[in-house]
Coordinates of N, CA and C in Angstrom, one line a residue:
X176 N 79.3 101.6 136.8 CA 80.2 101.0 136.0 C 81.5 101.9 136.0
X177 N 82.7 101.3 136.2 CA 83.9 102.2 136.0 C 84.4 102.0 134.7
X178 N 84.7 103.0 134.1 CA 85.3 103.0 132.7 C 86.7 103.4 132.7
X179 N 87.6 102.5 132.3 CA 89.1 102.9 132.2 C 89.5 103.0 130.8
X180 N 89.9 104.2 130.5 CA 90.4 104.4 129.1 C 91.6 105.4 129.0
X181 N 92.3 105.4 128.0 CA 93.4 106.4 127.7 C 93.0 107.7 127.2
X182 N 93.8 108.6 127.7 CA 93.5 110.1 127.2 C 94.4 110.3 125.9
X183 N 94.1 111.3 125.3 CA 94.9 111.7 124.1 C 95.9 112.8 124.4
X184 N 96.4 113.0 125.5 CA 97.3 114.0 126.0 C 98.6 113.4 126.5
X185 N 99.7 113.7 125.9 CA 101.0 113.2 126.4 C 101.5 114.1 127.4
X186 N 102.3 113.5 128.3 CA 102.9 114.2 129.4 C 104.2 115.0 128.8
X187 N 104.6 114.7 127.7 CA 105.8 115.4 127.2 C 107.1 114.7 127.2
X188 N 107.3 113.7 128.1 CA 108.5 113.0 128.2 C 108.5 111.6 127.6
X189 N 107.3 111.2 126.9 CA 107.2 109.8 126.3 C 108.2 109.8 125.1
X190 N 108.8 108.6 125.1 CA 109.8 108.3 123.9 C 109.1 107.3 123.1
X191 N 108.9 107.7 121.9 CA 108.2 107.0 120.9 C 109.1 106.6 119.5
X192 N 108.8 105.4 119.1 CA 109.6 105.0 117.8 C 108.5 104.9 116.8
X193 N 108.8 105.3 115.6 CA 108.1 105.1 114.4 C 108.9 104.1 113.6
X194 N 108.5 102.9 113.4 CA 109.1 102.1 112.4 C 108.5 102.0 111.0
X195 N 108.9 102.4 110.0 CA 108.3 102.5 108.7 C 109.2 101.9 107.5
X196 N 108.5 101.3 106.6 CA 109.1 100.8 105.4 C 109.6 101.7 104.4
X197 N 110.6 101.5 103.8 CA 111.1 102.5 102.6 C 110.2 102.2 101.4
X198 N 110.0 100.9 101.2 CA 109.2 100.5 100.1 C 107.8 101.2 100.0
X199 N 107.5 101.7 98.7 CA 106.4 102.6 98.6 C 106.5 104.0 99.4
X200 N 107.7 104.3 99.4 CA 108.0 105.6 100.2 C 107.1 106.7 99.8
X201 N 106.6 106.9 98.6 CA 105.6 107.9 98.2 C 104.5 108.0 99.3
X202 N 104.0 106.7 99.7 CA 102.9 106.7 100.6 C 103.4 106.6 102.1
X203 N 104.4 105.9 102.4 CA 105.1 105.8 103.8 C 105.5 107.2 104.3
X204 N 106.1 108.0 103.5 CA 106.7 109.3 103.9 C 105.4 110.0 104.4
X205 N 104.2 110.0 103.7 CA 103.1 110.7 104.1 C 102.4 110.3 105.5
X206 N 102.6 108.9 105.7 CA 102.1 108.3 106.9 C 103.1 108.7 108.0
X207 N 104.3 108.8 107.9 CA 105.2 109.2 108.9 C 105.0 110.7 109.2
X208 N 104.8 111.6 108.2 CA 104.5 112.9 108.5 C 103.2 113.0 109.3
X209 N 102.3 112.3 109.0 CA 101.0 112.3 109.8 C 101.2 111.8 111.2
X210 N 102.0 110.9 111.6 CA 102.3 110.3 112.8 C 103.0 111.4 113.6
X211 N 104.0 111.9 113.0 CA 104.8 113.0 113.7 C 103.9 114.3 114.0
X212 N 103.0 114.7 113.1 CA 102.4 115.7 113.4 C 101.3 115.5 114.6
X213 N 100.8 114.3 114.5 CA 99.9 113.8 115.7 C 100.7 113.9 117.0
X214 N 101.8 113.5 117.0 CA 102.7 113.2 118.3 C 102.9 114.6 118.9
X215 N 103.4 115.6 117.9 CA 103.7 116.9 118.3 C 102.5 117.7 118.7
X216 N 101.3 117.6 118.0 CA 100.0 118.2 118.4 C 99.5 117.7 119.8
X217 N 99.9 116.5 120.2 CA 99.3 116.0 121.4 C 100.3 116.1 122.6
X218 N 101.2 117.0 122.4 CA 102.0 117.2 123.6 C 103.5 116.5 123.5
X219 N 103.7 115.8 122.5 CA 105.1 115.1 122.4 C 106.2 116.1 122.1
X220 N 107.6 115.8 122.3 CA 108.6 116.7 121.9 C 109.3 115.9 120.8
X221 N 109.7 116.7 119.8 CA 110.3 116.2 118.5 C 111.7 115.3 118.9
X222 N 112.3 115.8 120.0 CA 113.6 115.1 120.4 C 113.3 113.7 121.0
X223 N 112.2 113.4 121.4 CA 111.7 112.2 121.9 C 111.0 111.2 120.9
X224 N 111.1 111.5 119.7 CA 110.6 110.7 118.6 C 111.6 110.3 117.7
X225 N 111.8 109.1 117.5 CA 112.8 108.3 116.6 C 112.1 107.7 115.4
X226 N 112.7 107.9 114.4 CA 112.2 107.2 113.1 C 113.2 106.0 112.7
X227 N 112.7 104.8 112.6 CA 113.5 103.7 112.2 C 113.0 103.2 110.8
X228 N 113.9 103.3 109.9 CA 113.5 102.9 108.5 C 113.9 101.4 108.2
X229 N 113.0 100.6 107.7 CA 113.5 99.2 107.3 C 113.2 99.2 105.7
X230 N 113.7 98.2 105.0 CA 113.5 98.1 103.6 C 112.0 98.0 103.2
X231 N 111.2 97.0 103.7 CA 109.8 96.8 103.5 C 109.0 96.4 104.6
X232 N 107.7 96.2 104.5 CA 106.9 95.9 105.5 C 107.2 94.5 106.2
X233 N 107.7 93.6 105.3 CA 108.0 92.3 105.9 C 109.1 92.4 107.0
X234 N 110.0 93.5 106.9 CA 111.1 93.6 107.9 C 110.6 94.3 109.1
X235 N 109.4 94.9 109.3 CA 109.0 95.7 110.3 C 108.9 94.9 111.6
X236 N 108.4 93.7 111.6 CA 108.5 92.8 112.9 C 109.8 92.6 113.3
X237 N 110.8 92.4 112.6 CA 112.2 92.1 113.1 C 112.8 93.3 113.7
X238 N 112.4 94.5 113.1 CA 112.9 95.8 113.8 C 112.2 96.0 115.1
X239 N 110.9 95.7 115.0 CA 110.0 95.8 116.3 C 110.6 95.0 117.4
X240 N 111.0 93.8 117.0 CA 111.5 92.8 118.1 C 112.8 93.4 118.8
X241 N 113.7 94.1 117.9 CA 114.9 94.7 118.5 C 114.6 95.9 119.2
X242 N 113.6 96.8 118.8 CA 113.3 98.0 119.6 C 112.8 97.5 120.8
X243 N 111.8 96.7 120.9 CA 111.1 96.4 122.2 C 112.0 95.5 123.1
X244 N 112.9 94.8 122.6 CA 114.0 94.1 123.4 C 114.8 95.1 124.2
X245 N 115.1 96.2 123.7 CA 115.8 97.2 124.4 C 115.3 98.0 125.3
X246 N 113.9 98.0 125.3 CA 113.2 98.7 126.4 C 113.4 100.2 126.4
X247 N 113.8 100.9 125.3 CA 114.0 102.3 125.3 C 112.8 103.2 125.0
X248 N 111.7 102.6 124.6 CA 110.6 103.4 124.1 C 109.4 103.0 124.8
X249 N 108.4 104.2 124.9 CA 107.1 103.8 125.6 C 106.2 103.3 124.8
X250 N 106.4 103.5 123.4 CA 105.4 102.8 122.3 C 106.1 102.9 121.0
X251 N 105.6 102.1 120.2 CA 106.0 102.0 118.7 C 104.8 102.0 117.8
X252 N 104.9 102.9 116.9 CA 104.0 103.0 115.7 C 104.6 102.4 114.5
X253 N 104.0 101.3 114.0 CA 104.4 100.7 112.8 C 103.7 101.1 111.7
X254 N 104.4 101.6 110.6 CA 103.8 102.1 109.4 C 104.4 101.5 108.1
X255 N 103.6 101.3 107.3 CA 104.0 100.7 105.9 C 102.9 100.8 104.8
X256 N 103.2 100.3 103.6 CA 102.2 100.3 102.6 C 102.5 99.1 101.7
X257 N 101.6 98.1 101.8 CA 101.6 96.9 100.9 C 100.5 97.0 99.8
X258 N 100.9 97.2 98.6 CA 99.9 97.4 97.5 C 99.9 96.3 96.7
X259 N 98.7 95.7 96.4 CA 98.4 94.5 95.8 C 98.9 94.7 94.2
X260 N 99.7 93.6 93.9 CA 100.2 93.6 92.5 C 99.5 92.3 91.7
X261 N 100.1 91.9 90.6 CA 99.5 91.0 89.9 C 100.0 89.5 90.3
X262 N 100.8 89.4 91.4 CA 101.2 88.1 91.8 C 100.7 87.9 93.4
X263 N 101.0 86.7 93.8 CA 100.6 86.4 95.3 C 101.5 87.1 96.3
X264 N 102.6 87.8 95.8 CA 103.5 88.5 96.8 C 102.6 89.2 97.9
X265 N 101.7 89.9 97.5 CA 101.0 90.8 98.4 C 100.5 90.1 99.5
X266 N 99.9 89.0 99.2 CA 99.2 88.0 100.2 C 100.2 87.4 101.2
X267 N 101.4 87.1 100.7 CA 102.5 86.7 101.7 C 103.0 87.8 102.7
X268 N 103.4 88.9 101.9 CA 103.9 89.9 102.6 C 102.9 90.7 103.8
X269 N 101.7 90.8 103.3 CA 100.7 91.4 104.1 C 100.4 90.5 105.4
X270 N 100.3 89.1 105.1 CA 100.2 88.2 106.2 C 101.2 88.1 107.2
X271 N 102.5 88.0 106.7 CA 103.4 87.9 107.6 C 104.0 89.2 108.4
X272 N 103.7 90.3 107.7 CA 103.9 91.6 108.4 C 102.7 91.8 109.6
X273 N 101.7 91.3 109.3 CA 100.6 91.4 110.2 C 100.8 90.5 111.4
X274 N 101.0 89.2 111.0 CA 101.3 88.2 112.1 C 102.5 88.5 112.9
X275 N 103.5 89.0 112.1 CA 104.7 89.3 112.9 C 104.6 90.4 114.0
X276 N 104.1 91.5 113.5 CA 103.8 92.6 114.4 C 103.0 92.2 115.5
X277 N 101.9 91.4 115.4 CA 101.1 91.0 116.4 C 101.8 90.0 117.4
X278 N 102.5 89.1 116.8 CA 103.3 88.2 117.7 C 104.3 88.9 118.6
X279 N 105.0 89.9 118.1 CA 106.0 90.6 118.9 C 105.4 91.3 120.0
X280 N 104.2 92.1 119.5 CA 103.5 93.0 120.5 C 103.0 92.1 121.6
X281 N 102.3 91.0 121.4 CA 101.9 90.1 122.4 C 103.0 89.6 123.3
X282 N 104.2 89.2 122.7 CA 105.4 88.7 123.5 C 105.8 89.7 124.6
X283 N 105.9 91.0 124.1 CA 106.4 92.1 125.0 C 105.3 92.8 125.8
X284 N 104.0 92.7 125.3 CA 102.9 93.4 126.0 C 103.1 94.8 125.9
X285 N 103.7 95.3 124.9 CA 104.0 96.6 124.7 C 102.9 97.5 124.0
X286 N 103.0 98.8 124.1 CA 102.0 99.7 123.4 C 102.5 99.7 121.9
X287 N 101.9 99.1 121.0 CA 102.3 99.1 119.6 C 101.0 99.3 118.8
X288 N 101.1 100.2 117.7 CA 100.0 100.2 116.8 C 100.3 99.7 115.4
X289 N 99.4 99.3 114.7 CA 99.5 98.8 113.4 C 99.0 99.8 112.3
X290 N 99.9 100.5 111.7 CA 99.4 101.4 110.7 C 100.0 101.0 109.4
X291 N 99.9 99.7 109.0 CA 100.4 99.2 107.7 C 99.2 99.2 106.8
X292 N 99.3 100.0 105.7 CA 98.2 99.8 104.8 C 98.3 98.7 104.0
X293 N 97.1 98.0 103.6 CA 97.1 96.9 102.7 C 96.0 97.3 101.7
X294 N 96.4 97.5 100.6 CA 95.4 98.2 99.6 C 95.5 97.4 98.2
X295 N 94.4 97.6 97.6 CA 94.3 96.9 96.2 C 94.9 97.7 95.2
X296 N 95.2 99.1 95.4 CA 95.6 100.0 94.4 C 96.4 101.1 95.0
X297 N 97.2 101.7 94.1 CA 98.0 103.0 94.6 C 96.9 104.0 95.0
X298 N 96.0 104.0 94.3 CA 95.0 105.3 94.5 C 94.5 105.1 95.8
X299 N 94.0 103.8 96.3 CA 93.5 103.7 97.6 C 94.7 103.9 98.9
X300 N 95.9 103.7 98.5 CA 97.0 103.9 99.4 C 97.1 105.5 99.5
X301 N 97.0 106.2 98.4 CA 97.1 107.6 98.4 C 95.9 108.2 99.3
X302 N 94.8 107.6 99.1 CA 93.6 108.1 99.8 C 93.7 108.0 101.3
X303 N 94.5 107.1 101.9 CA 94.7 106.7 103.2 C 95.9 107.3 103.7
X304 N 96.6 108.1 102.9 CA 97.9 108.7 103.3 C 97.8 110.2 103.4
X305 N 96.6 110.8 103.6 CA 96.3 112.1 103.7 C 95.3 112.8 102.6
X306 N 94.6 112.0 102.1 CA 93.6 112.7 101.2 C 92.0 112.4 101.7
X307 N 91.4 111.7 100.9 CA 90.0 111.4 101.2 C 89.7 110.6 102.5
X308 N 90.5 109.6 102.6 CA 90.3 108.7 104.0 C 91.1 109.3 105.1
X309 N 91.7 110.4 105.0 CA 92.5 110.9 106.2 C 93.9 110.3 106.1
X310 N 94.5 110.5 107.2 CA 96.0 109.9 107.2 C 96.1 108.8 108.3
X311 N 96.3 107.7 107.8 CA 96.4 106.5 108.7 C 97.6 106.5 109.7
X312 N 98.6 107.1 109.3 CA 99.7 107.4 110.0 C 99.3 108.3 111.3
X313 N 98.6 109.3 111.1 CA 98.1 110.2 112.2 C 97.1 109.4 113.1
X314 N 96.2 108.6 112.5 CA 95.4 107.7 113.2 C 96.0 106.7 114.1
X315 N 97.1 106.1 113.5 CA 97.9 105.2 114.2 C 98.6 105.7 115.4
X316 N 99.0 106.9 115.3 CA 99.6 107.6 116.4 C 98.7 108.0 117.5
X317 N 97.5 108.4 117.1 CA 96.4 108.8 118.1 C 96.2 107.4 119.0
X318 N 96.0 106.3 118.3 CA 95.9 105.0 119.0 C 96.9 104.6 119.9
X319 N 98.2 105.0 119.5 CA 99.4 104.7 120.4 C 99.4 105.7 121.6
X320 N 99.0 106.9 121.4 CA 99.0 107.8 122.6 C 97.9 107.3 123.6
X321 N 96.7 106.9 123.1 CA 95.7 106.4 123.9 C 96.1 105.1 124.6
X322 N 96.8 104.2 124.0 CA 97.4 102.9 124.5 C 98.3 103.2 125.6
X323 N 99.1 104.1 125.4 CA 100.3 104.4 126.4 C 99.5 104.9 127.7
X324 N 98.6 105.9 127.6 CA 97.8 106.4 128.7 C 97.0 105.3 129.5
X325 N 96.5 104.4 128.6 CA 95.7 103.3 129.2 C 96.5 102.4 130.0
X326 N 97.6 102.1 129.4 CA 98.7 101.1 130.1 C 99.1 101.7 131.4
X327 N 99.3 103.1 131.4 CA 99.8 103.7 132.6 C 98.5 103.5 133.6
X328 N 97.4 103.7 133.4 CA 96.2 103.7 134.2 C 96.1 102.2 134.8
X329 N 96.4 101.2 133.9 CA 96.2 99.8 134.4 C 97.5 99.4 135.1
X330 N 98.5 100.2 135.1 CA 99.7 99.9 135.9 C 100.6 98.8 135.1
X331 N 100.5 98.9 133.8 CA 101.3 98.0 133.0 C 102.6 98.7 132.7

């Protein structure tokens, strides 16, 4: 059986965008740091990394649409933190951010990863932004690097 998979080493010339939300910046700043650290550790160059900030997670799909339509990047890492509150707002924002990112990704067939946290508490978000549960920004960038290399092998 032939196995086709992406490697975790960048060639060094890949252009990557990180789209992150400003809302819950205490968390999203740590996710971005993790993603940047991963990119650099795997052979990326800092000048090939762009950070695009949007107000909140709801706006990530709209920025993703603009970024992918321009075709300037080899991949996009989407990062955000949606933390449950006492109203249904969490459900609406998390559902629309998720569907929006998925729909745009499918439309463009691009290498995009979903690193938007959806947690029940600030404590859970902190755990996923670099403490007990690791850094989901780092993990999202690992996934993006693998996807970029896999798509190259598939001729996409």
